[in-house]
Short mmCIF file of C-alpha atoms and ligand atoms in Angstrom, two decimals:
data_model
loop_
_atom_site.label_atom_id
_atom_site.label_comp_id
_atom_site.label_asym_id
_atom_site.label_seq_id
_atom_site.Cartn_x
_atom_site.Cartn_y
_atom_site.Cartn_z
CA MET W 1 -1.17 -2.87 7.07
CA PRO W 2 -1.86 -0.68 4.06
CA GLU W 3 -1.29 -2.32 0.68
CA LEU W 4 -2.06 -1.18 -2.87
CA PRO W 5 -5.86 -0.85 -2.43
CA GLU W 6 -5.53 1.13 0.80
CA ALA W 7 -2.87 3.46 -0.67
CA GLU W 8 -5.05 3.91 -3.77
CA THR W 9 -8.06 4.76 -1.60
CA ILE W 10 -6.02 7.36 0.27
CA ALA W 11 -4.58 8.83 -2.96
CA ARG W 12 -8.06 9.15 -4.47
CA GLY W 13 -9.34 10.91 -1.36
CA LEU W 14 -6.43 13.35 -1.32
CA ARG W 15 -6.83 14.11 -5.02
CA ARG W 16 -10.22 15.63 -4.20
CA THR W 17 -8.99 17.61 -1.20
CA VAL W 18 -5.37 18.80 -1.34
CA VAL W 19 -4.47 19.33 -5.02
CA GLY W 20 -3.84 23.05 -5.54
CA GLU W 21 -2.95 23.71 -1.91
CA ARG W 22 0.32 25.52 -1.15
CA ILE W 23 2.36 24.55 1.90
CA ARG W 24 2.98 27.50 4.20
CA HIS W 25 4.68 25.67 7.03
CA THR W 26 5.45 22.14 8.16
CA ASP W 27 5.23 21.13 11.83
CA VAL W 28 7.53 18.24 12.58
CA VAL W 29 6.10 16.57 15.70
CA HIS W 30 8.05 13.31 15.40
CA ALA W 31 11.18 13.57 13.27
CA ASP W 32 11.69 9.80 13.28
CA VAL W 33 9.32 9.47 10.31
CA LEU W 34 11.72 11.64 8.27
CA ARG W 35 14.86 10.54 6.41
CA GLU W 36 16.54 13.92 6.75
CA LYS W 37 16.90 16.71 9.30
CA ALA W 38 13.60 18.40 10.19
CA ARG W 39 15.07 21.78 9.30
CA SER W 40 15.96 20.88 5.71
CA PHE W 41 12.67 18.98 5.27
CA ARG W 42 10.72 22.07 6.34
CA ALA W 43 12.81 24.32 4.13
CA SER W 44 12.37 22.25 0.97
CA LEU W 45 8.58 22.15 1.41
CA ARG W 46 8.04 25.81 2.22
CA GLY W 47 5.93 27.49 -0.47
CA ARG W 48 5.55 24.31 -2.55
CA ARG W 49 2.22 23.74 -4.30
CA ILE W 50 0.65 20.28 -4.49
CA GLU W 51 0.15 19.63 -8.21
CA ALA W 52 -1.09 16.03 -8.22
CA VAL W 53 -1.52 12.95 -6.06
CA GLU W 54 -0.44 9.55 -7.34
CA ARG W 55 0.17 6.07 -6.02
CA ARG W 56 3.10 3.76 -6.73
CA GLY W 57 3.04 0.35 -5.06
CA LYS W 58 2.06 0.96 -1.44
CA ASN W 59 3.31 4.56 -1.53
CA VAL W 60 1.29 7.75 -1.81
CA VAL W 61 3.13 10.26 -4.00
CA LEU W 62 2.36 13.99 -3.86
CA ARG W 63 3.76 15.81 -6.87
CA LEU W 64 4.89 19.33 -5.94
CA ASP W 65 5.88 22.28 -8.08
CA ARG W 66 9.54 22.89 -8.92
CA ALA W 67 10.10 19.19 -9.65
CA ARG W 68 9.74 17.97 -6.08
CA VAL W 69 7.94 14.92 -4.77
CA LEU W 70 6.58 14.24 -1.29
CA LEU W 71 6.82 10.48 -0.90
CA VAL W 72 4.72 8.86 1.83
CA ASN W 73 5.22 5.26 2.88
CA LEU W 74 2.35 4.50 5.25
CA GLY W 75 4.21 1.76 7.15
CA MET W 76 1.88 -0.12 9.51
CA THR W 77 -0.47 2.55 10.80
CA GLY W 78 0.20 5.71 8.74
CA ARG W 79 -2.74 7.87 7.67
CA LEU W 80 -2.97 11.11 5.70
CA LEU W 81 -5.79 13.25 7.04
CA PRO W 82 -6.82 16.44 5.21
CA PHE W 83 -8.71 19.21 6.98
CA GLY W 84 -10.25 22.29 5.40
CA THR W 85 -9.79 24.15 8.67
CA PRO W 86 -7.97 23.16 11.86
CA PRO W 87 -10.14 20.45 13.42
CA PRO W 88 -11.88 20.87 16.79
CA SER W 89 -10.15 19.01 19.60
CA THR W 90 -12.70 16.16 19.48
CA ASP W 91 -11.82 15.38 15.86
CA ARG W 92 -8.06 15.81 16.15
CA PRO W 93 -5.72 13.07 14.91
CA THR W 94 -4.47 11.06 17.86
CA HIS W 95 -0.87 10.42 16.80
CA PRO W 96 0.22 13.28 14.53
CA ALA W 97 3.81 12.96 13.32
CA LEU W 98 3.75 15.77 10.73
CA ARG W 99 1.39 18.67 10.02
CA PHE W 100 1.47 20.41 6.66
CA LEU W 101 -0.20 23.81 7.06
CA PHE W 102 -1.59 25.34 3.87
CA GLU W 103 -1.78 28.98 2.87
CA SER W 104 -5.56 28.48 2.53
CA GLY W 105 -5.84 27.77 6.27
CA GLY W 106 -6.37 24.03 5.71
CA LEU W 107 -3.92 21.34 6.68
CA LEU W 108 -2.82 17.78 5.99
CA VAL W 109 -1.79 15.62 8.94
CA PHE W 110 0.43 12.56 8.70
CA ASP W 111 -0.78 10.56 11.67
CA ASP W 112 1.13 7.40 12.56
CA GLN W 113 0.57 5.56 15.81
CA ARG W 114 3.41 3.06 15.48
CA ARG W 115 5.68 5.29 13.37
CA PHE W 116 6.93 2.68 10.92
CA GLY W 117 5.91 5.09 8.17
CA ALA W 118 8.37 7.27 6.28
CA VAL W 119 7.92 10.65 4.63
CA GLU W 120 10.51 12.10 2.26
CA CYS W 121 10.85 15.16 0.07
CA LEU W 122 12.75 14.16 -3.08
CA GLU W 123 13.86 15.65 -6.37
CA GLU W 124 11.67 14.28 -9.15
CA ALA W 125 14.69 12.57 -10.72
CA ALA W 126 15.61 10.79 -7.50
CA TRP W 127 12.05 9.53 -7.15
CA ALA W 128 12.02 8.33 -10.78
CA GLU W 129 15.17 6.34 -10.10
CA ARG W 130 13.70 4.78 -6.98
CA SER W 131 10.37 4.05 -8.65
CA ALA W 132 12.20 2.26 -11.47
CA ARG W 133 13.57 -0.23 -8.95
CA LEU W 134 10.04 -1.26 -7.94
CA GLY W 135 8.32 -4.06 -9.82
CA PRO W 136 5.45 -3.53 -12.27
CA GLU W 137 2.09 -2.18 -11.14
CA PRO W 138 -0.20 -5.23 -11.10
CA LEU W 139 -3.14 -3.24 -12.51
CA SER W 140 -1.13 -1.67 -15.33
CA ARG W 141 -1.40 -2.78 -18.94
CA SER W 142 2.29 -3.72 -19.01
CA PHE W 143 1.76 -6.33 -16.31
CA THR W 144 0.68 -9.27 -18.46
CA ALA W 145 0.18 -12.94 -17.62
CA ARG W 146 3.08 -13.72 -19.94
CA ARG W 147 5.36 -11.32 -18.07
CA LEU W 148 4.35 -12.81 -14.72
CA ALA W 149 4.98 -16.36 -15.97
CA SER W 150 8.42 -15.50 -17.32
CA ASP W 151 9.39 -13.62 -14.12
CA LEU W 152 8.29 -16.51 -11.90
CA VAL W 153 10.51 -19.12 -13.56
CA ARG W 154 13.62 -17.27 -12.44
CA SER W 155 12.98 -17.63 -8.70
CA ARG W 156 13.03 -20.50 -6.22
CA SER W 157 11.35 -18.34 -3.52
CA PRO W 158 8.00 -19.54 -2.21
CA ILE W 159 5.36 -17.88 -4.38
CA ARG W 160 3.87 -15.99 -1.42
CA SER W 161 7.31 -14.48 -0.61
CA TRP W 162 7.80 -13.68 -4.29
CA LEU W 163 4.53 -11.74 -4.35
CA LEU W 164 5.54 -9.72 -1.26
CA ASP W 165 8.86 -8.63 -2.81
CA GLN W 166 8.24 -5.05 -3.98
CA ARG W 167 11.07 -5.32 -6.54
CA ARG W 168 9.20 -8.11 -8.33
CA ILE W 169 5.66 -6.72 -8.18
CA ALA W 170 4.64 -3.44 -6.53
CA GLY W 171 1.91 -2.98 -3.95
CA VAL W 172 1.03 -6.55 -2.99
CA GLY W 173 1.25 -7.35 0.73
CA ASN W 174 0.32 -10.34 2.83
CA ILE W 175 -3.47 -9.93 2.74
CA TYR W 176 -3.88 -9.72 -1.04
CA ALA W 177 -1.10 -12.25 -1.77
CA ASN W 178 -2.95 -14.85 0.31
CA GLU W 179 -6.31 -13.96 -1.22
CA ALA W 180 -5.04 -14.12 -4.81
CA LEU W 181 -3.26 -17.44 -4.24
CA HIS W 182 -6.48 -18.99 -2.93
CA LEU W 183 -8.49 -17.65 -5.85
CA ALA W 184 -5.87 -19.05 -8.25
CA GLY W 185 -5.64 -22.40 -6.43
CA VAL W 186 -1.89 -22.10 -5.80
CA HIS W 187 -0.33 -23.17 -2.48
CA PRO W 188 1.61 -20.26 -0.85
CA GLN W 189 4.74 -22.37 -0.28
CA ARG W 190 5.13 -23.59 -3.86
CA ALA W 191 8.40 -22.43 -5.42
CA ALA W 192 7.73 -19.56 -7.85
CA ALA W 193 9.63 -21.43 -10.57
CA ASP W 194 7.35 -24.46 -10.17
CA VAL W 195 4.16 -22.49 -10.84
CA GLU W 196 2.89 -23.85 -14.17
CA PRO W 197 2.13 -21.41 -17.03
CA ALA W 198 -1.60 -22.12 -16.72
CA GLU W 199 -1.43 -21.39 -12.99
CA ALA W 200 0.46 -18.16 -13.68
CA VAL W 201 -2.41 -17.11 -15.95
CA ARG W 202 -4.89 -17.85 -13.14
CA LEU W 203 -2.72 -16.02 -10.60
CA HIS W 204 -2.43 -12.98 -12.86
CA ARG W 205 -6.21 -12.84 -13.21
CA ALA W 206 -6.71 -13.46 -9.48
CA LEU W 207 -4.32 -10.68 -8.43
CA ARG W 208 -6.08 -8.14 -10.59
CA ARG W 209 -9.53 -9.27 -9.54
CA VAL W 210 -8.72 -9.20 -5.82
CA LEU W 211 -6.96 -5.80 -5.98
CA ARG W 212 -9.72 -4.21 -8.07
CA ALA W 213 -12.47 -5.51 -5.78
CA ALA W 214 -10.59 -4.23 -2.73
CA ILE W 215 -10.19 -0.78 -4.28
CA ASP W 216 -13.92 -0.73 -5.06
CA ASP W 217 -14.57 -1.54 -1.41
CA GLY W 218 -12.13 1.07 -0.11
CA GLY W 219 -9.65 -1.51 1.12
CA THR W 220 -9.65 -3.97 3.98
CA THR W 221 -7.94 -2.24 6.87
CA ILE W 222 -9.44 1.18 6.19
CA ARG W 223 -12.70 2.27 4.66
CA ASP W 224 -11.51 5.66 3.51
CA TYR W 225 -8.58 7.95 3.95
CA ARG W 226 -10.06 9.48 7.09
CA ASN W 227 -10.69 6.27 8.98
CA ALA W 228 -8.88 5.18 12.10
CA GLU W 229 -6.41 2.36 11.71
CA GLY W 230 -7.85 -1.03 12.53
CA ARG W 231 -11.35 -0.15 11.53
CA SER W 232 -12.43 -2.59 8.86
CA GLY W 233 -13.00 -1.50 5.29
CA ALA W 234 -15.77 -3.22 3.40
CA TYR W 235 -13.38 -5.73 1.83
CA ALA W 236 -12.79 -7.37 5.22
CA ARG W 237 -16.12 -9.15 4.76
CA ARG W 238 -14.95 -10.65 1.48
CA LEU W 239 -11.74 -12.22 2.71
CA ARG W 240 -11.49 -15.81 1.48
CA VAL W 241 -8.61 -17.09 3.63
CA TYR W 242 -6.70 -14.25 5.28
CA GLY W 243 -7.14 -14.33 9.07
CA ARG W 244 -9.65 -17.22 8.78
CA ALA W 245 -7.66 -20.22 10.06
CA GLY W 246 -10.01 -23.01 11.19
CA GLU W 247 -13.02 -21.61 9.33
CA PRO W 248 -14.46 -23.52 6.36
CA CYS W 249 -13.28 -22.62 2.87
CA ASP W 250 -16.10 -20.84 0.97
CA ALA W 251 -15.35 -22.93 -2.10
CA CYS W 252 -15.16 -26.47 -0.66
CA GLY W 253 -15.84 -26.41 3.09
CA THR W 254 -12.41 -27.70 4.10
CA GLY W 255 -10.86 -26.01 7.15
CA ILE W 256 -8.52 -23.16 6.27
CA GLU W 257 -4.98 -23.69 7.53
CA ARG W 258 -2.29 -21.30 8.65
CA VAL W 259 1.45 -21.74 8.28
CA VAL W 260 4.20 -19.28 9.23
CA PHE W 261 7.17 -18.75 6.95
CA GLY W 262 9.24 -15.69 6.08
CA ASN W 263 8.06 -14.31 9.46
CA ARG W 264 4.52 -13.96 8.14
CA SER W 265 1.40 -16.08 8.41
CA ALA W 266 0.08 -17.66 5.26
CA PHE W 267 -3.53 -18.84 5.05
CA PHE W 268 -4.69 -21.43 2.55
CA CYS W 269 -7.18 -24.20 1.83
CA PRO W 270 -5.34 -27.54 1.61
CA GLU W 271 -8.01 -28.86 -0.76
CA CYS W 272 -8.21 -25.92 -3.21
CA GLN W 273 -4.47 -25.20 -3.01
CA PRO W 274 -2.62 -28.54 -3.09
CA LYS W 275 1.06 -28.31 -2.29
CA GLY W 276 1.91 -30.81 -5.03
CA GLY W 277 5.22 -32.64 -5.35
ZN1 LIG R 1 -11.21 -25.02 -0.46
#
């Protein structure tokens, strides 16, 4: 499932390919990825120029002219595939939900096999309001160890659940939460409020290190913005605990354990990440 590094990889790829393109027409193949009627969605995009591509949390944000924003939540299997010209049938996306056709003759396809993704066209002001409700960007300067420590003390949630809550911190999902907790030596089920200040400092550093390394590798679940879902990005080889139950911990050799809570698996090393009292 795409998290911050995967969305960042996609945004970087699109920045090189679709900025400056003007949308001539939008083909709505599967309207269930939209949050409004296909007709009004098509109408608000017609003639809009893509001015910039950004990322916020796990979302890819295309800034359009006339103060509009095309907001793409990739869901489980969403991909954004740019083409300079309509692709030959052998190279065609397999599960297109939306096709944005450009005046240049190129196109951008939102392909989504499982269709948990969501695409919206918003006024800039509406997006700003929504973005303000998301937590801080973990790689931004304003996200400091001190801020993390003071935010943690206010919650009794397990720290892994806290990290997955997009209102508390934006862009972290289950893979990178587990990886950062292992690197920081913090058990995933510890209450956020019980994480000591020194551990919060380690967790802050671990989050940034893990996310940066994953961006450098083009993510875990995807190598680049063109890749098929499920194909491993280079970061998959670097995973410390995620998906590795039963394998030895790289740091100490103890078997990695898996526990399910909050409907999600957590992976940890019982030696490196003691649960404590
Ligand atoms: Zn260990």
